[in-house]
């Protein structure tokens, strides 16, 4: 007997995507951050299927995506004033807000936590899709748990294509790094739990100084924040590139740099994230570069620390996690 694995169909047919999602199936969706593996966030079977397809542990809560504040109000008990300000300014956009959930949201969605992570994505196709649905979409990144997130429909196809029926193709992601996650502590002060596509400086302009509680150790309550995450299978070393290239001169090296090139390394094994030194462009190209390097005939990926400002903070966070084993 031949075993044929059926690959997902690519397309821009939102009616078809809506139909599949309404039937409890999973569909990959484009967002400005990364591609999501979406399912009905109110349907426990669909949520279970997301965990299964991603091989994601069930203690890692999912983000619910929707398209209007009215819908958000039907999922949460209340929206604190500061959260409302953030939503007004940054939604739709790459900011996820933790809010107290209403009882009818499945505990499976939030891993039993009293809060739900909510975001309005900024992507035309996905917004149109959400508008057609009377439920929010749980949509973690569409990759196997722990691996680099997908920023094109092809990335999704490469890893999950045989496990889902449809990939909504919205082109390459315009930001290319996951959302920033913000919540509020016991004193109702804003706390950033994950660095991401919305810059800390922009957030502080709206709500004042925020605390950063970025967890770099293994913490079962926050696996998206696990020390090792967003990791390709090849080893990554971060440092001063010219020195690393000397130190590892006997190895087959791949280099991911911000803007420089190196004569000692074959051009095909170098990826420059932004020749014009633009951090946003570098972020957009980061995950694709890690995937490309992972497939090359090299034994080590070298990269560097980026300027720690704007989205550079999130780039450094992802590289650090990709490099830690
Ligand atoms: P992902 O959907 O893969 O981008 O990851 C979502 C991440 O959001 C999880 O890994 C958690 O770290 C975080 N998260 C989601 N819901 C909550 C919540 N209720 N409280 C704290 N963190 C959350
Ligand atoms: Mg993820």
Tab-separated table of C-alpha atoms and ligand atoms in Angstrom:
chain	number	residue	atom	x	y	z
A	1	UNK	CA	0.000	0.000	0.000
A	2	UNK	CA	1.212	3.478	-0.816
A	3	UNK	CA	0.758	5.994	1.891
A	4	UNK	CA	0.008	9.411	0.478
A	5	UNK	CA	0.175	12.408	2.755
A	6	UNK	CA	-2.189	15.098	1.601
A	7	UNK	CA	-0.710	18.595	1.682
A	8	UNK	CA	-2.652	21.692	2.678
A	9	UNK	CA	-4.084	23.845	-0.070
A	10	UNK	CA	-2.802	27.449	-0.262
A	11	UNK	CA	-5.119	30.279	-1.190
A	12	UNK	CA	-6.862	33.521	-0.344
A	13	UNK	CA	-10.381	32.098	-0.108
A	14	UNK	CA	-11.693	33.459	3.208
A	15	UNK	CA	-15.145	31.871	2.699
A	16	UNK	CA	-13.495	28.485	2.561
A	17	UNK	CA	-11.355	29.279	5.602
A	18	UNK	CA	-14.449	30.453	7.520
A	19	UNK	CA	-16.339	27.302	6.561
A	20	UNK	CA	-13.534	24.998	7.719
A	21	UNK	CA	-13.112	26.894	11.002
A	22	UNK	CA	-16.866	26.764	11.657
A	23	UNK	CA	-16.671	22.995	11.235
A	24	UNK	CA	-13.982	22.790	13.920
A	25	UNK	CA	-11.075	22.358	11.486
A	26	UNK	CA	-7.750	24.199	11.711
A	27	UNK	CA	-6.573	26.775	9.163
A	28	UNK	CA	-3.237	28.609	9.033
A	29	UNK	CA	-3.775	32.371	8.944
A	30	UNK	CA	-1.500	35.297	8.096
A	31	UNK	CA	-0.951	38.075	10.596
A	32	UNK	CA	1.501	40.972	10.678
A	33	UNK	CA	3.575	39.149	13.341
A	34	UNK	CA	3.833	35.488	12.247
A	35	UNK	CA	1.486	32.892	10.694
A	36	UNK	CA	-0.972	31.405	13.185
A	37	UNK	CA	-2.430	27.908	13.448
A	38	UNK	CA	-6.048	28.929	13.952
A	39	UNK	CA	-9.033	27.130	15.412
A	40	UNK	CA	-12.322	28.096	17.073
A	41	UNK	CA	-11.261	29.373	20.508
A	42	UNK	CA	-14.659	28.444	21.979
A	43	UNK	CA	-14.496	24.839	20.776
A	44	UNK	CA	-12.498	22.493	23.037
A	45	UNK	CA	-11.986	19.901	20.323
A	46	UNK	CA	-10.482	22.489	17.981
A	47	UNK	CA	-8.195	23.714	20.780
A	48	UNK	CA	-7.113	20.141	21.538
A	49	UNK	CA	-6.307	19.680	17.868
A	50	UNK	CA	-4.078	22.804	17.929
A	51	UNK	CA	-2.095	21.405	20.874
A	52	UNK	CA	-1.818	18.058	19.088
A	53	UNK	CA	-0.705	19.398	15.700
A	54	UNK	CA	1.894	21.680	17.320
A	55	UNK	CA	2.932	19.076	19.924
A	56	UNK	CA	2.493	21.933	22.377
A	57	UNK	CA	2.158	21.200	26.104
A	58	UNK	CA	-1.306	22.018	27.429
A	59	UNK	CA	0.082	24.256	30.167
A	60	UNK	CA	1.059	26.787	27.458
A	61	UNK	CA	-1.973	29.097	27.008
A	62	UNK	CA	-3.090	30.359	23.586
A	63	UNK	CA	-3.823	33.867	22.320
A	64	UNK	CA	-7.412	34.587	21.202
A	65	UNK	CA	-7.669	36.747	18.077
A	66	UNK	CA	-10.635	38.888	17.205
A	67	UNK	CA	-11.600	42.002	15.246
A	68	UNK	CA	-13.705	44.297	17.413
A	69	UNK	CA	-13.878	45.725	20.931
A	70	UNK	CA	-17.515	44.642	21.205
A	71	UNK	CA	-16.446	41.050	20.693
A	72	UNK	CA	-13.604	41.462	23.208
A	73	UNK	CA	-16.137	42.713	25.768
A	74	UNK	CA	-18.089	39.491	25.402
A	75	UNK	CA	-14.999	37.414	26.289
A	76	UNK	CA	-13.654	39.356	29.310
A	77	UNK	CA	-15.156	40.539	32.607
A	78	UNK	CA	-13.910	44.124	32.217
A	79	UNK	CA	-11.265	46.203	30.468
A	80	UNK	CA	-9.173	48.296	32.888
A	81	UNK	CA	-8.607	51.925	31.904
A	82	UNK	CA	-4.939	51.431	31.015
A	83	UNK	CA	-5.769	48.395	28.891
A	84	UNK	CA	-8.444	50.387	27.087
A	85	UNK	CA	-5.898	53.100	26.265
A	86	UNK	CA	-3.526	50.500	24.837
A	87	UNK	CA	-6.303	48.882	22.824
A	88	UNK	CA	-7.398	52.277	21.460
A	89	UNK	CA	-3.926	53.191	20.304
A	90	UNK	CA	-2.418	49.840	19.270
A	91	UNK	CA	-5.259	47.584	18.056
A	92	UNK	CA	-5.249	46.245	15.479
A	93	UNK	CA	-1.547	45.573	15.953
A	94	UNK	CA	1.219	43.412	17.455
A	95	UNK	CA	0.200	43.842	21.111
A	96	UNK	CA	-1.448	41.075	23.150
A	97	UNK	CA	-3.263	42.139	26.330
A	98	UNK	CA	-3.989	39.815	29.264
A	99	UNK	CA	-7.530	40.388	30.581
A	100	UNK	CA	-9.747	38.598	33.093
A	101	UNK	CA	-11.761	36.022	31.173
A	102	UNK	CA	-15.474	35.315	31.267
A	103	UNK	CA	-16.435	31.825	32.432
A	104	UNK	CA	-17.721	30.648	29.056
A	105	UNK	CA	-14.202	30.700	27.534
A	106	UNK	CA	-12.740	27.178	27.785
A	107	UNK	CA	-10.111	26.671	30.517
A	108	UNK	CA	-8.133	24.738	27.931
A	109	UNK	CA	-7.597	28.006	26.014
A	110	UNK	CA	-5.985	29.729	29.008
A	111	UNK	CA	-4.383	26.637	30.583
A	112	UNK	CA	-6.615	27.150	33.580
A	113	UNK	CA	-5.486	30.750	34.154
A	114	UNK	CA	-8.117	33.357	35.115
A	115	UNK	CA	-6.846	35.673	32.356
A	116	UNK	CA	-7.104	35.338	28.601
A	117	UNK	CA	-4.537	36.713	26.142
A	118	UNK	CA	-6.309	38.771	23.448
A	119	UNK	CA	-5.152	40.492	20.303
A	120	UNK	CA	-6.588	42.133	17.207
A	121	UNK	CA	-4.257	41.290	14.334
A	122	UNK	CA	-3.455	43.827	11.630
A	123	UNK	CA	-3.785	41.910	8.380
A	124	UNK	CA	-6.521	42.546	5.844
A	125	UNK	CA	-7.311	38.914	4.972
A	126	UNK	CA	-7.443	37.777	8.570
A	127	UNK	CA	-9.509	40.786	9.617
A	128	UNK	CA	-12.049	39.982	6.903
A	129	UNK	CA	-12.077	36.374	8.042
A	130	UNK	CA	-12.598	37.338	11.699
A	131	UNK	CA	-15.447	39.638	10.708
A	132	UNK	CA	-17.277	36.633	9.223
A	133	UNK	CA	-16.929	34.534	12.400
A	134	UNK	CA	-18.997	34.627	15.580
A	135	UNK	CA	-16.127	33.155	17.613
A	136	UNK	CA	-12.526	34.228	18.326
A	137	UNK	CA	-9.596	32.322	16.835
A	138	UNK	CA	-7.013	30.656	19.035
A	139	UNK	CA	-3.897	30.960	16.919
A	140	UNK	CA	-0.434	30.149	18.242
A	141	UNK	CA	2.384	30.291	15.725
A	142	UNK	CA	1.968	27.652	12.998
A	143	UNK	CA	5.111	25.637	13.734
A	144	UNK	CA	5.999	22.609	15.844
A	145	UNK	CA	6.434	23.642	19.495
A	146	UNK	CA	9.843	25.172	20.211
A	147	UNK	CA	10.842	25.729	16.568
A	148	UNK	CA	11.213	29.036	14.718
A	149	UNK	CA	7.865	30.727	13.903
A	150	UNK	CA	6.698	30.859	10.251
A	151	UNK	CA	6.664	34.176	8.410
A	152	UNK	CA	5.461	32.900	5.002
A	153	UNK	CA	2.759	30.452	3.894
A	154	UNK	CA	5.534	28.211	2.529
A	155	UNK	CA	7.119	27.944	6.001
A	156	UNK	CA	3.779	26.630	7.285
A	157	UNK	CA	3.472	24.211	4.374
A	158	UNK	CA	6.998	22.876	5.007
A	159	UNK	CA	6.265	21.859	8.576
A	160	UNK	CA	2.512	21.428	9.047
A	161	UNK	CA	1.264	21.092	5.455
A	162	UNK	CA	0.247	17.453	5.867
A	163	UNK	CA	-1.672	18.110	9.094
A	164	UNK	CA	-4.090	20.895	8.122
A	165	UNK	CA	-6.527	21.328	5.223
A	166	UNK	CA	-5.957	24.978	4.303
A	167	UNK	CA	-3.386	27.784	4.488
A	168	UNK	CA	-4.671	31.298	3.974
A	169	UNK	CA	-1.814	32.917	2.073
A	170	UNK	CA	-1.368	36.568	2.996
A	171	UNK	CA	2.205	36.986	1.769
A	172	UNK	CA	5.262	37.519	3.972
A	173	UNK	CA	4.556	38.892	7.465
A	174	UNK	CA	5.186	42.636	7.678
A	175	UNK	CA	6.643	42.568	11.215
A	176	UNK	CA	7.994	39.028	11.405
A	177	UNK	CA	8.270	38.641	15.173
A	178	UNK	CA	5.552	37.586	17.656
A	179	UNK	CA	3.372	40.071	19.522
A	180	UNK	CA	4.447	41.882	22.668
A	181	UNK	CA	2.486	40.541	25.664
A	182	UNK	CA	1.345	42.967	28.362
A	183	UNK	CA	-0.676	42.370	31.502
A	184	UNK	CA	-1.411	44.113	34.781
A	185	UNK	CA	-0.082	43.151	38.228
A	186	UNK	CA	-1.897	43.185	41.594
A	187	UNK	CA	-1.455	46.967	41.786
A	188	UNK	CA	-2.922	47.321	38.267
A	189	UNK	CA	0.506	48.371	36.946
A	190	UNK	CA	1.367	47.351	33.363
A	191	UNK	CA	3.915	44.530	33.039
A	192	UNK	CA	5.455	43.294	29.796
A	193	UNK	CA	5.844	39.499	29.843
A	194	UNK	CA	7.149	38.996	26.316
A	195	UNK	CA	9.060	41.408	24.098
A	196	UNK	CA	7.721	41.490	20.559
A	197	UNK	CA	6.482	43.462	17.596
A	198	UNK	CA	5.199	46.455	19.596
A	199	UNK	CA	8.149	48.443	20.893
A	200	UNK	CA	8.468	49.113	24.630
A	201	UNK	CA	9.133	52.800	23.912
A	202	UNK	CA	5.806	53.118	22.051
A	203	UNK	CA	3.901	51.420	24.880
A	204	UNK	CA	5.491	53.679	27.491
A	205	UNK	CA	4.393	56.738	25.558
A	206	UNK	CA	0.787	55.658	26.239
A	207	UNK	CA	0.815	54.179	29.760
A	208	UNK	CA	4.060	55.509	31.244
A	209	UNK	CA	6.922	53.416	32.579
A	210	UNK	CA	6.268	49.683	32.344
A	211	UNK	CA	7.899	46.836	34.243
A	212	UNK	CA	9.601	44.127	32.218
A	213	UNK	CA	9.129	40.640	33.550
A	214	UNK	CA	10.776	38.684	30.784
A	215	UNK	CA	11.340	35.175	31.980
A	216	UNK	CA	14.495	33.520	30.717
A	217	UNK	CA	14.366	30.355	32.750
A	218	UNK	CA	12.061	27.373	32.369
A	219	UNK	CA	8.802	28.419	33.938
A	220	UNK	CA	5.885	26.062	33.421
A	221	UNK	CA	3.404	28.942	33.600
A	222	UNK	CA	4.967	30.673	30.641
A	223	UNK	CA	6.347	28.312	28.016
A	224	UNK	CA	6.273	30.966	25.261
A	225	UNK	CA	8.880	32.477	27.518
A	226	UNK	CA	10.892	29.273	27.904
A	227	UNK	CA	14.611	29.771	27.802
A	228	UNK	CA	14.990	27.549	24.747
A	229	UNK	CA	12.383	28.475	22.170
A	230	UNK	CA	12.216	29.806	18.630
A	231	UNK	CA	15.196	27.526	17.972
A	232	UNK	CA	16.488	26.006	14.730
A	233	UNK	CA	18.067	22.549	15.039
A	234	UNK	CA	21.610	23.804	14.357
A	235	UNK	CA	23.675	25.300	17.143
A	236	UNK	CA	23.760	29.116	17.295
A	237	UNK	CA	26.483	31.245	18.870
A	238	UNK	CA	26.035	34.986	19.503
A	239	UNK	CA	28.965	37.378	19.817
A	240	UNK	CA	31.352	39.689	17.979
A	241	UNK	CA	31.239	38.168	14.506
A	242	UNK	CA	34.853	38.812	13.454
A	243	UNK	CA	36.090	37.170	16.657
A	244	UNK	CA	33.687	34.228	16.394
A	245	UNK	CA	34.722	33.631	12.781
A	246	UNK	CA	38.383	33.363	13.913
A	247	UNK	CA	37.527	31.189	16.897
A	248	UNK	CA	35.519	28.685	14.837
A	249	UNK	CA	37.694	28.849	11.683
A	250	UNK	CA	37.898	25.044	11.393
A	251	UNK	CA	34.124	24.630	11.223
A	252	UNK	CA	31.645	25.070	8.363
A	253	UNK	CA	30.072	28.372	9.336
A	254	UNK	CA	26.872	30.202	8.475
A	255	UNK	CA	26.689	33.879	9.444
A	256	UNK	CA	23.567	35.947	10.123
A	257	UNK	CA	24.584	39.601	10.501
A	258	UNK	CA	22.755	42.891	10.951
A	259	UNK	CA	24.496	44.728	8.066
A	260	UNK	CA	28.114	43.558	7.601
A	261	UNK	CA	29.588	40.937	5.265
A	262	UNK	CA	32.761	38.907	5.884
A	263	UNK	CA	35.426	37.965	3.312
A	264	UNK	CA	36.335	34.730	5.147
A	265	UNK	CA	32.831	33.241	4.696
A	266	UNK	CA	31.451	32.011	1.333
A	267	UNK	CA	28.732	34.488	0.251
A	268	UNK	CA	26.112	31.724	0.042
A	269	UNK	CA	26.603	31.081	3.765
A	270	UNK	CA	26.011	34.690	4.812
A	271	UNK	CA	22.655	36.351	5.370
A	272	UNK	CA	22.539	40.088	5.978
A	273	UNK	CA	19.263	41.063	7.676
A	274	UNK	CA	19.333	44.742	6.733
A	275	UNK	CA	22.096	46.268	4.601
A	276	UNK	CA	20.603	49.714	5.373
A	277	UNK	CA	20.804	49.088	9.164
A	278	UNK	CA	17.038	49.193	9.662
A	279	UNK	CA	16.019	47.155	12.741
A	280	UNK	CA	12.423	46.694	11.544
A	281	UNK	CA	13.685	45.197	8.293
A	282	UNK	CA	16.067	42.968	10.253
A	283	UNK	CA	13.179	41.692	12.399
A	284	UNK	CA	11.146	40.953	9.263
A	285	UNK	CA	13.956	38.776	7.881
A	286	UNK	CA	15.134	37.121	11.104
A	287	UNK	CA	13.042	33.931	11.262
A	288	UNK	CA	13.359	33.256	7.529
A	289	UNK	CA	17.136	33.560	7.888
A	290	UNK	CA	17.224	31.059	10.776
A	291	UNK	CA	15.201	28.601	8.678
A	292	UNK	CA	17.413	29.071	5.624
A	293	UNK	CA	20.589	28.550	7.663
A	294	UNK	CA	19.099	25.440	9.237
A	295	UNK	CA	18.918	23.846	5.784
A	296	UNK	CA	22.442	24.686	4.676
A	297	UNK	CA	25.440	22.395	4.766
A	298	UNK	CA	27.055	24.119	7.748
A	299	UNK	CA	27.599	22.990	11.316
A	300	UNK	CA	27.309	26.224	13.231
A	301	UNK	CA	25.281	29.451	12.894
A	302	UNK	CA	27.056	32.592	14.073
A	303	UNK	CA	25.170	35.775	14.785
A	304	UNK	CA	25.568	38.985	16.741
A	305	UNK	CA	23.865	41.140	19.341
A	306	UNK	CA	21.642	43.812	17.803
A	307	UNK	CA	21.279	47.399	19.100
A	308	UNK	CA	19.070	47.075	22.182
A	309	UNK	CA	16.475	49.631	21.129
A	310	UNK	CA	13.083	49.483	19.415
A	311	UNK	CA	12.423	46.048	17.981
A	312	UNK	CA	16.128	45.250	18.492
A	313	UNK	CA	15.180	44.209	22.044
A	314	UNK	CA	12.813	41.537	20.714
A	315	UNK	CA	15.389	40.396	18.122
A	316	UNK	CA	17.978	39.913	20.886
A	317	UNK	CA	15.417	38.081	23.026
A	318	UNK	CA	14.621	35.618	20.220
A	319	UNK	CA	18.291	35.070	19.344
A	320	UNK	CA	19.151	34.435	22.975
A	321	UNK	CA	16.428	31.794	23.249
A	322	UNK	CA	17.389	30.257	19.907
A	323	UNK	CA	20.978	29.982	21.142
A	324	UNK	CA	20.361	28.515	24.584
A	325	UNK	CA	20.451	24.768	25.037
B	1	LIG	P1	2.037	32.034	21.088
B	1	LIG	O1	0.571	31.928	20.860
B	1	LIG	O2	2.791	30.815	20.716
B	1	LIG	O3	2.622	33.281	20.550
B	1	LIG	O4	2.244	32.103	22.659
B	1	LIG	C1	1.322	32.635	23.494
B	1	LIG	C2	2.030	32.944	24.782
B	1	LIG	O5	1.265	33.920	25.469
B	1	LIG	C3	2.107	31.782	25.750
B	1	LIG	O6	3.225	30.994	25.511
B	1	LIG	C4	2.187	32.482	27.094
B	1	LIG	O7	3.529	32.760	27.395
B	1	LIG	C5	1.442	33.782	26.857
B	1	LIG	N1	0.113	33.749	27.456
B	1	LIG	C6	-1.041	33.417	26.861
B	1	LIG	N2	-2.070	33.524	27.716
B	1	LIG	C7	-1.554	33.937	28.865
B	1	LIG	C8	-2.107	34.239	30.138
B	1	LIG	N3	-3.397	34.129	30.400
B	1	LIG	N4	-1.252	34.649	31.110
B	1	LIG	C9	0.068	34.770	30.870
B	1	LIG	N5	0.650	34.494	29.679
B	1	LIG	C10	-0.146	34.093	28.703
B	2	LIG	MG1	4.919	30.134	19.167
